[in-house]
PDB file of C-alpha atoms in Angstrom:
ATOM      1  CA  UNK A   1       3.696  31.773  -8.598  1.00 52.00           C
ATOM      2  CA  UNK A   2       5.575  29.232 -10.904  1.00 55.00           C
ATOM      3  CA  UNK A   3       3.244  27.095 -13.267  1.00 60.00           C
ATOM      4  CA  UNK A   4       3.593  23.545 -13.271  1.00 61.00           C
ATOM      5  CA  UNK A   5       3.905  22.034 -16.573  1.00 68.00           C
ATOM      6  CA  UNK A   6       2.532  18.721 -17.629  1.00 76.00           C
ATOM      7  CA  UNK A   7       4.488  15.971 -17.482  1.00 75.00           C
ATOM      8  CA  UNK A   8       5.205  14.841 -21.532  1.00 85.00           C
ATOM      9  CA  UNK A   9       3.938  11.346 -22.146  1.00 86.00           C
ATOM     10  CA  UNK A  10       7.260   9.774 -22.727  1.00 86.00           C
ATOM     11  CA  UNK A  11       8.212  11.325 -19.489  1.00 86.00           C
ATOM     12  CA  UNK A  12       5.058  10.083 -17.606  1.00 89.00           C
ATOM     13  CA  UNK A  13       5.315   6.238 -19.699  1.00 93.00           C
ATOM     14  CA  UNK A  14       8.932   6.656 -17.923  1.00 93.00           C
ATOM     15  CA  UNK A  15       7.778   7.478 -14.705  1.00 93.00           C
ATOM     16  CA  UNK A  16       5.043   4.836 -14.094  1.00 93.00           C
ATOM     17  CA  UNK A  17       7.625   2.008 -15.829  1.00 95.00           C
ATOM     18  CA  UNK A  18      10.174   3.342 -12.981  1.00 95.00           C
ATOM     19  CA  UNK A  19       7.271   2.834 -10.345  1.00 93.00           C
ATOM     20  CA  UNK A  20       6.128  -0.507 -11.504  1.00 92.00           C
ATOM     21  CA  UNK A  21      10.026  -1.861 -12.133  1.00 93.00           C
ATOM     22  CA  UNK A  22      10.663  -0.716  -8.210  1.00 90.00           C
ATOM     23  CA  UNK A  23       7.562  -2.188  -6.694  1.00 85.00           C
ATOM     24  CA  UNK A  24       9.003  -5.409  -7.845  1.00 85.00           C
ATOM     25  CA  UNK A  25      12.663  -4.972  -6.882  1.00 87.00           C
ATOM     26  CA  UNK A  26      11.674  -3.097  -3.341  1.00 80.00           C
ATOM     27  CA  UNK A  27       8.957  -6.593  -3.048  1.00 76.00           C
ATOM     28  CA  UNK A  28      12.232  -8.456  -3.888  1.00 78.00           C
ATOM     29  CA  UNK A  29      15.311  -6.627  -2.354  1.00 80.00           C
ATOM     30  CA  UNK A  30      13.743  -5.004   0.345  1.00 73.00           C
ATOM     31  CA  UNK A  31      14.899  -1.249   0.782  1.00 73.00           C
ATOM     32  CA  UNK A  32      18.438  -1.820  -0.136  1.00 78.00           C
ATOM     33  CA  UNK A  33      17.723  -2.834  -4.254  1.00 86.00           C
ATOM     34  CA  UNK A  34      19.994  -1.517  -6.926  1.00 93.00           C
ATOM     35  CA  UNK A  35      18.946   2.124  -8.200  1.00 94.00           C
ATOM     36  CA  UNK A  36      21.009   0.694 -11.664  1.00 95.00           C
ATOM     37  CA  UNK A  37      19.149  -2.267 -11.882  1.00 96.00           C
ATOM     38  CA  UNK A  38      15.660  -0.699 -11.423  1.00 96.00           C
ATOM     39  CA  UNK A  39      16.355   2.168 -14.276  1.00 97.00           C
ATOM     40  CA  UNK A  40      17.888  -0.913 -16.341  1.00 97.00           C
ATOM     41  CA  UNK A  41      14.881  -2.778 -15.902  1.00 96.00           C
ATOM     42  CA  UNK A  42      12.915  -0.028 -16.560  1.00 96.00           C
ATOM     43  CA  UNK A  43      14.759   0.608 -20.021  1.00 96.00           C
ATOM     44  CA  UNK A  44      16.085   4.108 -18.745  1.00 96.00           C
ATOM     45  CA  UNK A  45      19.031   5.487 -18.101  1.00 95.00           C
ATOM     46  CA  UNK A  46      20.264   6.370 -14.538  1.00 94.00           C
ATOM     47  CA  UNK A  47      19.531  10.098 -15.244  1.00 94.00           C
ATOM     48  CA  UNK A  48      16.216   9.482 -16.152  1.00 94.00           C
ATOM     49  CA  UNK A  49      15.619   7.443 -12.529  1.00 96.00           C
ATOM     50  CA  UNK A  50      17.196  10.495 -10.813  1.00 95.00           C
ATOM     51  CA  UNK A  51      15.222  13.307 -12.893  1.00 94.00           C
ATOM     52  CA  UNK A  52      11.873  11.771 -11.570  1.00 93.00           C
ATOM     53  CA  UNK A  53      13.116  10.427  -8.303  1.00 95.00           C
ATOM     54  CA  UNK A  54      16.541  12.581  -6.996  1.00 94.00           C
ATOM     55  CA  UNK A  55      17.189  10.009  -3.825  1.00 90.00           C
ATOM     56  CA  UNK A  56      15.992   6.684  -2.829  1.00 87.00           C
ATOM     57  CA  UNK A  57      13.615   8.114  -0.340  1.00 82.00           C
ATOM     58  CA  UNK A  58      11.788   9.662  -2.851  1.00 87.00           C
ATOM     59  CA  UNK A  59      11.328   6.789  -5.062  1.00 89.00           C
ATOM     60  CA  UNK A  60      10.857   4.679  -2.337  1.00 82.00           C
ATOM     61  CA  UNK A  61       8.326   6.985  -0.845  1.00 80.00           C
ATOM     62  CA  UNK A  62       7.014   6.894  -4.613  1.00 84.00           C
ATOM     63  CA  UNK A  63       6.616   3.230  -4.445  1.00 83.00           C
ATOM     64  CA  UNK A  64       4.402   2.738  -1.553  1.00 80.00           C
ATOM     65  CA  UNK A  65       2.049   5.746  -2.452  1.00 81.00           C
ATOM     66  CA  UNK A  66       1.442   4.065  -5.625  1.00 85.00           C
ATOM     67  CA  UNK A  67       1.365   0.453  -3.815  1.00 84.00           C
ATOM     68  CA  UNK A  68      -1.191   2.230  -0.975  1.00 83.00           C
ATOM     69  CA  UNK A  69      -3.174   3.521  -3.842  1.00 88.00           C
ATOM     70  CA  UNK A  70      -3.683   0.776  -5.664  1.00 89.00           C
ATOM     71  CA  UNK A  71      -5.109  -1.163  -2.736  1.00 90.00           C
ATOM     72  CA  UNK A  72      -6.802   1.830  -1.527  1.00 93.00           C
ATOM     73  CA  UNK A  73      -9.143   1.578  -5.366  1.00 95.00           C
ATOM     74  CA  UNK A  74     -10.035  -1.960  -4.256  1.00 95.00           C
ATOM     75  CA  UNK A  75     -12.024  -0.945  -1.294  1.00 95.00           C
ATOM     76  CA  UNK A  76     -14.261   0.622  -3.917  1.00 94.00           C
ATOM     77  CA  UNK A  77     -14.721  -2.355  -6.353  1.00 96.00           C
ATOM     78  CA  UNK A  78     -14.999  -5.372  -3.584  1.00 97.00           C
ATOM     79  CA  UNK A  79     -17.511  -3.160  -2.034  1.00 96.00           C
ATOM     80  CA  UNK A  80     -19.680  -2.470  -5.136  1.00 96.00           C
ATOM     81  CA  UNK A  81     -19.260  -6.111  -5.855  1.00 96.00           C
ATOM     82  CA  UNK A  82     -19.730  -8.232  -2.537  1.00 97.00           C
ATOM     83  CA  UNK A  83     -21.775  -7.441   0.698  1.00 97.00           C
ATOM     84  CA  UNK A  84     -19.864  -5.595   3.169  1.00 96.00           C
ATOM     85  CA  UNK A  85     -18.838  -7.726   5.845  1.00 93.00           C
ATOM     86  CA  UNK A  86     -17.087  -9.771   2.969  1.00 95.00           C
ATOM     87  CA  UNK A  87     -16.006  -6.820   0.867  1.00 96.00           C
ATOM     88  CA  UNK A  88     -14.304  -5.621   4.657  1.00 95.00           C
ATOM     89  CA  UNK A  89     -12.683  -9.500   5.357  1.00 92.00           C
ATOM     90  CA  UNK A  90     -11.412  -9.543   1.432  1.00 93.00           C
ATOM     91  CA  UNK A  91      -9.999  -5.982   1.486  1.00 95.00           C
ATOM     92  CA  UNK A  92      -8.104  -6.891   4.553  1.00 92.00           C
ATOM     93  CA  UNK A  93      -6.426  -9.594   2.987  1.00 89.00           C
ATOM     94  CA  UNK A  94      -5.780  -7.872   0.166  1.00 90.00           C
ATOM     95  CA  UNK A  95      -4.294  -5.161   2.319  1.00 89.00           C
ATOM     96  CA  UNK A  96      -1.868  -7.529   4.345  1.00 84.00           C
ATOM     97  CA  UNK A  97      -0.629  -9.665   1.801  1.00 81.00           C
ATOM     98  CA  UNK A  98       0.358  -6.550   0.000  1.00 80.00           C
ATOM     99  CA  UNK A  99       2.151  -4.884   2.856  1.00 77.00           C
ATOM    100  CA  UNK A 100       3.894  -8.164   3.518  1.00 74.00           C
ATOM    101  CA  UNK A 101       4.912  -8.343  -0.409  1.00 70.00           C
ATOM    102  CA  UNK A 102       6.220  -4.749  -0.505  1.00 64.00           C
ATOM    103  CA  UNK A 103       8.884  -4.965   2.286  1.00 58.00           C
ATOM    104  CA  UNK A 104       9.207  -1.806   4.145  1.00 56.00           C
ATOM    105  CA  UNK A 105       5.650  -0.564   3.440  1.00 52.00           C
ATOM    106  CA  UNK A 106       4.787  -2.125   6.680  1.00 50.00           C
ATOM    107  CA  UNK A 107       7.377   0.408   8.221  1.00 56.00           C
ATOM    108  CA  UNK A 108       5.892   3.414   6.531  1.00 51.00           C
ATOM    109  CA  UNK A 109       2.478   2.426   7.079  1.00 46.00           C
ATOM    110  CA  UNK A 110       2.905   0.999  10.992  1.00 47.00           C
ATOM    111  CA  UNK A 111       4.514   4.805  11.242  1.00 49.00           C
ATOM    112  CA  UNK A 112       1.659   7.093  10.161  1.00 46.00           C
ATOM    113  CA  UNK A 113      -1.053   4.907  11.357  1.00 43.00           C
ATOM    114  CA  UNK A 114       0.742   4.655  14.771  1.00 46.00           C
ATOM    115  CA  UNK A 115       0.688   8.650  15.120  1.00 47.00           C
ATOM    116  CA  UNK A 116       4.128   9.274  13.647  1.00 47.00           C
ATOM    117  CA  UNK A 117       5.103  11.368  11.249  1.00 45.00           C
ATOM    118  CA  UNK A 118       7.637  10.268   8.651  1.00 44.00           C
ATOM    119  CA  UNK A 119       9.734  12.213   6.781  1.00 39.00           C
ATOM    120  CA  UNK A 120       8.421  13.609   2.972  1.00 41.00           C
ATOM    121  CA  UNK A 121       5.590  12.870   1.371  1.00 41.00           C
ATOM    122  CA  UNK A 122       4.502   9.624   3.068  1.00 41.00           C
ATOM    123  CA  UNK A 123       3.480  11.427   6.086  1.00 43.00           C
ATOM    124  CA  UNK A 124      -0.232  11.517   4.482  1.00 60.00           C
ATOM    125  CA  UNK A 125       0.501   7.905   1.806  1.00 61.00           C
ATOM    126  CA  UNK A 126      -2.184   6.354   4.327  1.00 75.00           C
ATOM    127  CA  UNK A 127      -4.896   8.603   3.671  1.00 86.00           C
ATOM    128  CA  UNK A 128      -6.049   6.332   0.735  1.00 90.00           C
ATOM    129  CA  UNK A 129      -6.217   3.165   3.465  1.00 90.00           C
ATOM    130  CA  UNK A 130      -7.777   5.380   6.173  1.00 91.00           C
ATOM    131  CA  UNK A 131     -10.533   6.599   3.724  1.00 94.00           C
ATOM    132  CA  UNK A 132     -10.995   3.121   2.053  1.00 95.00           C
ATOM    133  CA  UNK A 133     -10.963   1.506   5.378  1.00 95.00           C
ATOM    134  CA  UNK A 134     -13.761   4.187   6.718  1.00 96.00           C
ATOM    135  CA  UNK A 135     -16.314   2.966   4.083  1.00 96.00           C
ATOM    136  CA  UNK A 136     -15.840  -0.083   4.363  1.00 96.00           C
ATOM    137  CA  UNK A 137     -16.122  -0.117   8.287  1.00 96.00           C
ATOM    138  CA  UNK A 138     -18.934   2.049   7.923  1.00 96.00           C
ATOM    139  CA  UNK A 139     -21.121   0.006   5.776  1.00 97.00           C
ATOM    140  CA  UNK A 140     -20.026  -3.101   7.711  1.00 96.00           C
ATOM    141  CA  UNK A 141     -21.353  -1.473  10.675  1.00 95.00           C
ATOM    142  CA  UNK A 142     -24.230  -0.339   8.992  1.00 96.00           C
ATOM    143  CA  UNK A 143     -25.120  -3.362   7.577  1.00 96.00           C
ATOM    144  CA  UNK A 144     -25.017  -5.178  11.262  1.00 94.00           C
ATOM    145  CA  UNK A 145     -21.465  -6.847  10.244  1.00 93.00           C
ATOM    146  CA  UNK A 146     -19.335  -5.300  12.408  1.00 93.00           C
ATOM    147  CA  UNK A 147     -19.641  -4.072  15.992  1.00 92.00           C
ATOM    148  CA  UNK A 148     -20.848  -0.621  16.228  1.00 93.00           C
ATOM    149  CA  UNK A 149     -17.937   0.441  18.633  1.00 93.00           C
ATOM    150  CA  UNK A 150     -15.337  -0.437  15.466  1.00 91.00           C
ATOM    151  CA  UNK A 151     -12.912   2.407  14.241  1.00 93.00           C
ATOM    152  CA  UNK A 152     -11.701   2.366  10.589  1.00 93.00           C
ATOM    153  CA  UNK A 153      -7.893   3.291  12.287  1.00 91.00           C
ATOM    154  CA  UNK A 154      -8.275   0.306  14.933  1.00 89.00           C
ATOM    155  CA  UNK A 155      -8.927  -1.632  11.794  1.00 91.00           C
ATOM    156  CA  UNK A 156      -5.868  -0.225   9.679  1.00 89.00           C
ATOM    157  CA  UNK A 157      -3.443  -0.462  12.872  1.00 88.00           C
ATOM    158  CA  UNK A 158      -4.856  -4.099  13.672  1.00 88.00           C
ATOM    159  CA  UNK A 159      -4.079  -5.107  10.083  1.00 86.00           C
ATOM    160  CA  UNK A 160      -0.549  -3.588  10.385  1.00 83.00           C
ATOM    161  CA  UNK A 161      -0.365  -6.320  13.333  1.00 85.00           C
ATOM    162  CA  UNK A 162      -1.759  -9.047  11.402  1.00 85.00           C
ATOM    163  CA  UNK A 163       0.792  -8.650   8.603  1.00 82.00           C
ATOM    164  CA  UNK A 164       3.297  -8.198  10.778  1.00 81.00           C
ATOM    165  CA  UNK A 165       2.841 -11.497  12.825  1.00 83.00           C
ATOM    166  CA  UNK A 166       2.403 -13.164   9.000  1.00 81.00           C
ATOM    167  CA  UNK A 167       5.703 -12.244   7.975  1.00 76.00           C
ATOM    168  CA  UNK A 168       7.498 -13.301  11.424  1.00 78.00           C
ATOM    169  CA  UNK A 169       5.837 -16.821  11.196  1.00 77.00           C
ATOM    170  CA  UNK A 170       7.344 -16.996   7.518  1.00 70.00           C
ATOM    171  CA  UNK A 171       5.516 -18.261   4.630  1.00 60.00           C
ATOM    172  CA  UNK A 172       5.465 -14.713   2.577  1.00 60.00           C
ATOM    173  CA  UNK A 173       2.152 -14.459   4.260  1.00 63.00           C
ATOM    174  CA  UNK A 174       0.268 -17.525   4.105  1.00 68.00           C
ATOM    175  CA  UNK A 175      -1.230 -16.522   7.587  1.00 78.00           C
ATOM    176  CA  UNK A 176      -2.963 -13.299   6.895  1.00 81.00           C
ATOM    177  CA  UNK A 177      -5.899 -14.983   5.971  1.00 81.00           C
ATOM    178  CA  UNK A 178      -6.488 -17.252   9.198  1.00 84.00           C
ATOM    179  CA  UNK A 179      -4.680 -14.144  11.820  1.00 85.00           C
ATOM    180  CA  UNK A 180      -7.850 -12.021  10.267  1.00 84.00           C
ATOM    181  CA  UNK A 181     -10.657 -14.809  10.631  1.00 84.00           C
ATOM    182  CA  UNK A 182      -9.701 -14.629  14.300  1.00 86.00           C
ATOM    183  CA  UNK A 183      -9.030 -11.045  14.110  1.00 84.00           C
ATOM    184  CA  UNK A 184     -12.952 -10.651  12.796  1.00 84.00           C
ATOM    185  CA  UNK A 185     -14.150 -12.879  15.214  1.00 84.00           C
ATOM    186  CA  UNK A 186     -13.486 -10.652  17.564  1.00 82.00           C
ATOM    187  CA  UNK A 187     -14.933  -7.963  15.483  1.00 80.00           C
ATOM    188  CA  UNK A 188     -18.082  -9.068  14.602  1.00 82.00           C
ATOM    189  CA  UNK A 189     -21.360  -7.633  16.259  1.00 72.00           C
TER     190      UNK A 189
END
């Protein structure tokens, strides 16, 4: 059995500069941005991109894990820090204007919380959402916020459809907040 070795901290300052740098550019370019330009603007060299990432998929697959996980850890703090039928209607938004500024996550995400299964390691990248989602829904429901009949995945999938009638109508978004007041409505116990 082979032993993984820690990753050395210039090699792991590399890595998460690479992530960060094609967030951006993927928000930017879509799926198509310049492998160059993101190890430029990372201050690497195109080896150094390919080491830690060997094809686009990969560091595109890269990307939206660490995009899903990010928004996935805010489920935790705006529920510690508003009531739940708020901390639910605030991580929502949070959710779809990040899927709408990360083009292509939408794709991923629509995918695995549609019962696909995409290729690599996104198959389980919404496990985060679907586990962040769950306790919010569940102390939403709890609380008397939310109808008890509510299932965290009907929540993710209906957010997929909220950003994705948000980015049709244009306006990077500007409509996720009133699609999910109406969404909620409908929600609501």
């Amino acid at each position: 059995m082979a032993q993984v070795r820690p990753m050395r901290a210039d090699a792991r300052r590399n890595h998460e500069r690479l992530l960060k740098v094609a967030v951006e550019a993927f928000a930017t370019y879509g799926e198509g941005a310049s492998l160059d330009d993101i190890a430029k603007r990372a201050g690497v060299g195109s080896g150094t991109l390919y080491r830690h990432f060997p094809t686009r998929r990969a560091l595109l697959e890269a990307a939206y894990v660490d995009r899903i996980e990010s928004i996935a850890a805010r489920a935790a703090e705006l529920g510690e820090r508003l009531p739940p039928g708020e901390a639910l209607v605030e991580w929502l938004n949070e959710l779809g204007a990040g899927m709408i500024q990360l083009r292509g996550l939408r794709v991923l995400l629509g995918t695995a919380v549609g019962g696909g299964t995409p290729a690599g390691d996104a198959t389980d990248c919404c496990d985060p959402l679907l586990r962040a989602v769950a306790r919010l829904v569940g102390a939403a429901v709890e609380a008397g916020a939310l109808r008890a009949d509510v299932e965290p995945v009907d929540v993710l999938r209906l957010a997929h459809g909220v950003a994705t009638a948000s980015e049709l109508a244009g306006g990077e978004g500007a409509h996720v907040r009133r699609y999910l007041e109406l969404l909620m409505t409908g929600l609501r116990a």
